[in-house]
Amino acid sequence: MGRNRKQNVFAARKRQKRENGSNRPDNQALPYEEIKRDNAFFIKYYQLQKICATEEEWTQFLASIRDNLPTTFRVTGFRDEAKALLSIIETQLFTEYVRAVAELHQKAPEDVERPLCLPWYPNGLAYQLHLTRKDIRRSEPLYRLHNFLIVETTAGGISRQEAVSMIPPIVLDVQPTDKVLDMCAAPGSKTAQLIEALHAAPEEHKIPPGFVLANDVDNNRCYMLVHQAKRLNSPCLLVTNHDSSAFPNLLTTKPDGSKAILKFDKILCDVPCSGDGTLRKNPDIWLKWNLAQAYNLHGIQYRIVRRGAEMLEVGGRLVYSTCSLNPIENEAVLQRIIKDADGALELVDAGHLVPGLKYKPGMTDWKLATKEVDQIFTRFEEVPESLHTIIRPGMFPLPADEMAKIGLEKCLRVLPHLQDSGGFFVAVLEKRRQLSFEKNDVVEVVQLNETAKQPAAEPQVDENGKPIEEKSVPWGPQRKKRRLHGYKEDPYVFFGENDPDYEAIKEFYQLDESLSQRCLLTRCITEKKKNIYYCSDPIRDLVLNNENRIKIINTGVKTFVRCENRHTVHPFRLAQEGLQTSNAFMGASRRIQVEREDLVLMLNCTDPTQPPSTHELKKETQERCKELGVGSCILKYVDQRFTLYTVGWRGTSSLRAYVQKDETIHILRLLGADLSKFETNKYEDARVAAAAAADAEAGKSAEAEADSSVDGSATEFTSSGSGAVDVPVAAETTGTPMDTEVVATKS
């Protein structure tokens, strides 16, 4: 019986590994093998599609897509200090860039190619560096450039983003009054652009009337999205976690108090794709590219853009984009939705919104093939029956007369060799009338909302009355559900009428009546509030009307934080994150204007226990401090080019800035102050740590030698004639040096 028992395959494999373990080569010391940037199926397929006009251009395309991608970044445009930061970048940073690149490549500074200003990005706020990410991260001469990019990105002054990825938000043409939906928003670089466009007219709107709803199906990626978008501190952002192809109809409140289905003015569908346009950034795609990816994704791409079209307002604009070059994921999806819309959707040319961008028109003819590209199909009738579930009729190009009416040539196809970028596809659709398959039943949505408010069903119990736990396994639907939908979020609790905390805050900070108390919220149900957030009125309406039917991940910007100590007369301080919003509603009683030298002094004070004394400040600032009681305040600095506002704290005899490290460096850079105190060279730190480790090892070796000399020393004997006693004399020991502390540095 036992002899015929089935052997455990996994146990046998473990035994074999254990036996062969000593013979395995040590691969840890070997460098990573460079990925071979070649894929026969990829080359054969795109040659077949004739995405390049000539053989010479095809050679340029292949050479470009096999090369590494240059680094690009853009300056956050809606901030008051954007022009000042851009000036610093174009002078100080690029001077350092030229010096560092000259040192790195051992060439004369005049031979170094200067960074390229992207001609099609608005107001000249985007630049391309002739360096890869790897160059910047791993080259010591470039450490100052690396530090700048990290600090300014964290502070929200710039965003590092691939050049072609900046195109869709530009052609979406967002205005401050628009209701915007980003259907597949993570990781969030395009969402950040949409937020910037929403806040582009601060002189007209204290808070933009519009909003951005950013959604993603993956729960983990939603938090990445929050991290990216939160740098801009907008009260007009709502992040949700839902399948965008089945996104529910949302309710909104009309001015008369009745409910209506929310329609969006602008929608961005940057759909999941095979990503072969990013081969320069993600070379591992060379190893796994095949046509099956495009065939599998075509359906979900179509369902997402179809759902987006349903939620679009008549007269609204939808941008469909992918980082793929494949017509199956691009033109085939568009021709299908436009045909199904039967005249309700129209492709429009958006090339005028990106002047200077080099691109090719959309394709009107393409072919399909098997996974190995050994069989080519021009019509569905040619496809073997075994492939009918993979290759569908809608993937083939329409007849020429129907294709001419659609106008696919209005799409933008960006190829890598045209301007040393990644590959991208962008199309702009406008909605002319309501779709025939669109569902706008308000009563049904209201009923679904009421049903969702009902308490969840009671858990099942066993015969002893104990709840039956669901079997947990590391695979299957349970794991997928947890990955996509995560855990339950904290509630969103809005302030009620006559809230005592609000009344105290309003009195202390002399808040303007235009600040809506209803838009303040907390994330916990408790009388003693810790953090208070603020969101715009349309966002509040969205949350209250729809929180039971869609998972809300994040909204609101932190505005007030509980901060109690024995000297304060008010328990809440201002939060720097929310100052961009709250500043417009603050009275004069908690404001103080400071001079440049005073602000530099306060920002350079990194020890919170030793804030600058008011006696160290200029006389004008000292006089203003006398009128200011203990507690949180706003520090205002006026420059010819910009005005800065930061949160401060007035102590009994001190005044300090309440700003995080990265924003501190950002402000000091704008003020032209010395930043050497904050400059870190990870390579120098690593050398210091290595030297310390070597000293420690040398100390241990010396100690070990001393110990061995004691243990193994020869015993000396003294003789005093016959009958004398042998007396051993121990050898003299040496002192042990102190162990040297090793400080690890994260590179």
XYZ file of C-alpha atoms in Angstrom, residues 147-525:
379
model
C 18.378 65.893 -4.593
C 16.585 68.753 -6.357
C 14.205 66.420 -8.204
C 13.336 64.476 -5.035
C 12.811 67.524 -2.788
C 10.819 69.604 -5.273
C 8.635 66.641 -6.235
C 7.771 65.966 -2.586
C 7.133 69.677 -1.953
C 4.804 69.834 -4.977
C 6.969 72.318 -6.898
C 7.530 69.941 -9.826
C 6.245 66.585 -11.088
C 8.453 63.958 -12.705
C 6.438 62.505 -15.551
C 7.076 60.951 -18.946
C 6.706 63.581 -21.683
C 4.029 61.791 -23.748
C 2.015 61.112 -20.586
C 1.459 64.877 -20.275
C -0.489 65.048 -23.553
C -3.954 63.635 -22.581
C -4.699 66.186 -19.787
C -3.654 69.047 -22.102
C -6.015 68.038 -24.925
C -8.815 67.393 -22.402
C -8.744 71.201 -21.938
C -10.021 71.319 -18.338
C -11.516 74.602 -17.044
C -12.012 75.600 -13.344
C -15.780 75.077 -13.650
C -15.588 71.548 -15.114
C -16.755 68.343 -13.470
C -13.908 65.961 -14.340
C -13.699 62.157 -14.114
C -10.397 60.274 -14.378
C -11.570 56.678 -14.847
C -8.231 54.815 -14.532
C -6.286 57.367 -12.505
C -3.437 55.513 -10.735
C -0.570 56.186 -10.289
C -1.774 59.802 -10.516
C 0.554 61.948 -12.636
C -2.244 62.820 -15.090
C -4.659 63.410 -12.191
C -2.190 65.953 -10.801
C -2.257 67.749 -14.154
C -6.058 67.831 -14.098
C -5.991 69.356 -10.606
C -3.510 72.003 -11.775
C -5.821 72.936 -14.662
C -8.759 73.155 -12.251
C -6.846 75.663 -10.078
C -5.506 77.683 -13.023
C -7.484 80.856 -12.203
C -7.052 81.560 -8.449
C -7.808 85.264 -8.941
C -11.331 84.367 -10.155
C -12.190 81.581 -7.703
C -11.097 81.182 -4.076
C -12.098 77.540 -4.533
C -12.803 76.204 -8.053
C -16.496 75.410 -8.681
C -15.468 72.231 -10.499
C -13.880 69.054 -9.143
C -11.822 65.997 -10.113
C -13.118 62.517 -9.306
C -10.154 60.119 -9.631
C -10.986 56.410 -9.722
C -9.016 53.176 -9.969
C -10.034 49.521 -9.758
C -6.974 48.465 -7.710
C -7.140 49.339 -4.006
C -3.366 49.421 -3.503
C -2.846 51.692 -6.497
C -5.517 54.031 -5.117
C -3.223 54.877 -2.192
C -0.382 55.524 -4.645
C -2.794 57.881 -6.413
C -3.627 59.669 -3.142
C 0.076 60.118 -2.385
C 0.676 61.675 -5.807
C -2.360 63.975 -5.858
C -2.152 65.069 -2.217
C 1.045 67.016 -2.953
C -1.184 69.637 -4.604
C -3.472 69.975 -1.544
C -6.728 70.481 -3.440
C -10.120 70.486 -1.651
C -11.728 69.628 -5.006
C -10.485 66.035 -5.280
C -12.334 62.792 -4.543
C -10.571 59.406 -4.870
C -12.725 56.301 -5.354
C -12.065 52.566 -5.734
C -14.354 50.904 -8.301
C -14.330 48.952 -11.543
C -14.457 51.758 -14.114
C -16.126 49.552 -16.740
C -19.097 49.172 -14.367
C -18.900 52.585 -12.672
C -22.297 53.361 -11.096
C -24.466 56.343 -11.922
C -23.853 58.931 -9.194
C -26.413 61.273 -7.701
C -26.057 65.037 -7.410
C -28.305 67.649 -5.786
C -29.835 70.291 -8.045
C -30.272 73.923 -6.877
C -33.965 73.243 -6.112
C -33.007 70.341 -3.801
C -34.110 67.533 -6.114
C -31.785 64.687 -7.147
C -30.314 64.133 -10.602
C -27.814 61.766 -12.201
C -24.359 63.331 -12.355
C -22.907 63.897 -15.821
C -19.280 64.923 -16.291
C -18.031 67.751 -18.532
C -14.618 66.150 -19.102
C -13.620 62.465 -18.848
C -10.156 60.938 -19.176
C -10.008 57.260 -20.186
C -6.322 56.362 -19.934
C -7.130 52.671 -20.137
C -5.026 49.608 -19.158
C -2.967 48.472 -22.148
C -0.118 46.199 -23.237
C 2.293 49.119 -22.735
C 4.604 48.512 -25.693
C 4.945 52.285 -26.069
C 6.892 52.250 -22.787
C 9.584 49.800 -23.933
C 12.236 52.490 -23.438
C 11.213 52.877 -19.793
C 10.251 49.241 -19.124
C 12.641 47.045 -21.160
C 11.323 43.873 -19.497
C 8.320 44.141 -21.851
C 10.653 42.979 -24.632
C 10.780 39.554 -22.956
C 7.033 39.005 -22.660
C 5.403 40.954 -25.513
C 2.895 39.019 -27.587
C -0.338 39.729 -29.437
C -2.487 37.827 -26.950
C -2.188 40.785 -24.549
C -3.828 43.167 -27.022
C -6.610 40.692 -27.839
C -7.353 40.162 -24.137
C -7.399 43.884 -23.343
C -9.530 45.034 -26.288
C -12.778 44.071 -24.544
C -12.096 45.820 -21.234
C -10.831 48.914 -23.084
C -14.056 49.074 -25.058
C -16.222 48.621 -21.946
C -14.387 51.423 -20.107
C -14.729 53.956 -22.940
C -18.368 52.935 -23.477
C -19.152 53.533 -19.792
C -17.287 56.839 -19.964
C -19.366 57.925 -22.964
C -22.564 57.131 -21.033
C -21.500 59.348 -18.102
C -20.423 62.255 -20.337
C -22.547 65.383 -20.537
C -23.897 66.300 -23.975
C -21.352 68.778 -25.344
C -18.671 67.285 -23.079
C -15.232 65.979 -24.065
C -13.735 62.511 -23.552
C -10.053 61.690 -24.148
C -9.136 58.065 -24.879
C -5.437 57.261 -24.503
C -3.056 54.317 -24.214
C 0.715 53.850 -24.006
C 0.398 51.202 -26.723
C 1.176 51.377 -30.440
C -1.212 48.549 -31.340
C -4.248 49.474 -33.516
C -6.230 46.658 -31.859
C -6.074 48.613 -28.583
C -6.449 52.023 -30.214
C -8.234 52.581 -33.522
C -10.192 49.302 -33.302
C -11.666 50.321 -29.926
C -12.578 53.802 -31.183
C -14.231 52.660 -34.409
C -16.337 50.235 -32.387
C -17.624 52.791 -29.845
C -18.242 55.438 -32.541
C -20.185 52.932 -34.646
C -22.254 51.835 -31.629
C -22.936 55.489 -30.721
C -24.548 55.998 -34.142
C -23.622 59.667 -34.526
C -23.770 60.617 -30.832
C -19.948 60.677 -30.551
C -17.580 62.527 -32.871
C -13.797 62.440 -33.159
C -12.286 65.934 -33.103
C -8.810 67.161 -34.016
C -6.903 68.393 -30.944
C -3.516 68.995 -32.586
C -3.859 72.775 -32.117
C -3.766 72.315 -28.330
C -0.232 70.857 -28.499
C 1.573 73.092 -31.043
C 5.036 71.793 -31.809
C 4.233 68.160 -30.982
C 5.337 65.760 -33.714
C 2.863 62.954 -34.345
C 1.345 60.754 -37.028
C -2.368 60.527 -37.872
C -4.466 57.576 -36.765
C -4.454 54.394 -38.860
C -7.394 53.512 -41.101
C -6.183 50.062 -42.128
C -4.518 47.299 -40.127
C -4.204 43.522 -40.054
C -4.623 40.895 -37.353
C -2.437 37.849 -36.773
C -1.901 34.816 -34.583
C 0.177 35.069 -31.419
C 3.326 33.990 -33.309
C 2.462 36.299 -36.271
C 2.702 33.306 -38.623
C -0.852 33.682 -39.961
C -2.181 37.044 -41.144
C -5.907 37.930 -41.312
C -7.532 40.844 -43.146
C -11.165 39.729 -42.569
C -12.897 37.809 -39.808
C -13.908 35.126 -42.297
C -10.224 34.154 -42.611
C -9.879 33.462 -38.877
C -9.904 29.725 -37.908
C -12.812 28.707 -35.728
C -10.415 27.786 -32.911
C -9.469 31.490 -32.612
C -13.003 32.924 -32.725
C -13.091 33.450 -28.954
C -9.836 35.437 -29.116
C -10.095 37.394 -32.369
C -13.478 39.111 -32.671
C -15.179 40.720 -35.711
C -15.079 44.229 -34.181
C -11.270 44.180 -34.137
C -11.023 44.372 -37.930
C -11.143 47.725 -39.739
C -14.529 48.799 -41.080
C -15.192 49.031 -44.826
C -13.573 52.062 -46.468
C -16.816 54.044 -46.871
C -17.724 53.659 -43.172
C -14.137 54.363 -42.099
C -14.132 57.666 -44.014
C -17.112 58.909 -41.960
C -15.409 58.150 -38.621
C -12.275 60.205 -39.232
C -9.678 58.094 -37.408
C -6.931 60.213 -38.990
C -7.755 62.862 -36.328
C -6.130 60.664 -33.650
C -2.596 61.446 -32.465
C 0.008 58.664 -32.773
C 3.272 59.624 -31.062
C 6.210 57.392 -32.021
C 9.504 57.306 -30.038
C 11.805 58.488 -32.838
C 9.799 61.606 -33.695
C 11.018 63.617 -30.654
C 13.060 61.232 -28.488
C 10.091 60.198 -26.308
C 7.987 57.162 -25.469
C 5.163 55.891 -27.665
C 1.582 57.048 -27.083
C -1.900 57.171 -28.614
C -4.462 59.921 -27.952
C -7.953 60.526 -29.344
C -10.501 63.220 -28.446
C -14.249 62.504 -28.588
C -17.103 64.967 -28.145
C -20.694 64.015 -27.341
C -23.309 65.503 -29.666
C -26.439 63.903 -28.195
C -27.563 61.285 -25.699
C -26.613 57.676 -26.462
C -29.346 55.154 -27.280
C -28.004 52.688 -24.668
C -27.578 55.294 -21.923
C -29.529 54.712 -18.669
C -30.645 57.814 -16.749
C -33.319 56.514 -14.371
C -33.005 58.751 -11.274
C -35.679 56.861 -9.335
C -33.828 53.569 -9.774
C -30.532 55.098 -8.548
C -32.258 56.630 -5.502
C -33.777 53.233 -4.657
C -30.361 51.543 -4.996
C -28.913 54.159 -2.665
C -31.595 53.515 -0.064
C -31.005 49.759 -0.337
C -27.256 50.267 0.133
C -27.923 52.206 3.358
C -29.538 49.148 4.937
C -27.359 47.405 7.564
C -25.407 44.370 6.394
C -26.823 40.908 6.945
C -25.984 39.275 10.272
C -23.100 36.761 10.100
C -23.934 33.050 10.023
C -23.469 31.205 13.332
C -22.884 27.557 14.199
C -24.898 25.412 16.644
C -23.010 26.973 19.586
C -23.874 30.506 18.480
C -20.353 31.321 17.319
C -19.878 33.074 13.937
C -18.778 30.831 11.098
C -15.542 32.222 9.683
C -15.117 32.229 5.927
C -12.360 29.864 4.840
C -9.301 31.928 3.942
C -7.030 30.696 1.182
C -4.074 32.440 -0.502
C -5.725 32.304 -3.929
C -9.095 32.635 -5.619
C -11.912 35.214 -5.317
C -11.216 36.138 -1.662
C -7.664 37.254 -2.369
C -8.674 39.111 -5.542
C -11.472 40.869 -3.679
C -9.073 42.005 -0.945
C -6.523 43.221 -3.513
C -9.081 45.160 -5.537
C -11.243 46.505 -2.732
C -8.995 46.506 0.339
C -10.324 47.198 3.812
C -13.198 49.284 5.077
C -12.406 53.001 5.142
C -13.039 55.352 8.076
C -16.302 57.341 7.833
C -16.610 60.916 6.556
C -18.271 62.946 9.306
C -19.259 66.475 8.287
C -19.800 69.319 10.748
C -23.358 69.989 11.796
C -24.971 73.336 12.520
C -23.649 75.260 15.560
C -20.692 72.939 16.065
C -18.842 74.191 19.194
C -15.396 73.476 17.709
C -16.215 75.464 14.592
C -17.487 78.399 16.598
C -14.235 78.478 18.595
C -12.125 78.208 15.412
C -14.154 80.911 13.688
C -13.726 83.312 16.589
C -9.975 82.698 17.069
C -9.027 82.960 13.373
C -11.751 85.472 12.410
C -12.971 83.239 9.596
C -14.846 84.760 6.683
C -18.570 83.966 6.452
C -18.018 82.603 2.943
C -16.184 79.571 4.402
C -18.885 76.917 4.541
C -19.034 75.191 7.924
C -20.824 72.271 6.260
C -17.690 71.468 4.223
C -15.501 70.779 7.268
C -15.210 67.097 8.168
C -13.386 64.571 10.321
C -12.604 60.895 9.759
C -13.840 59.548 13.098
C -16.989 59.685 15.198
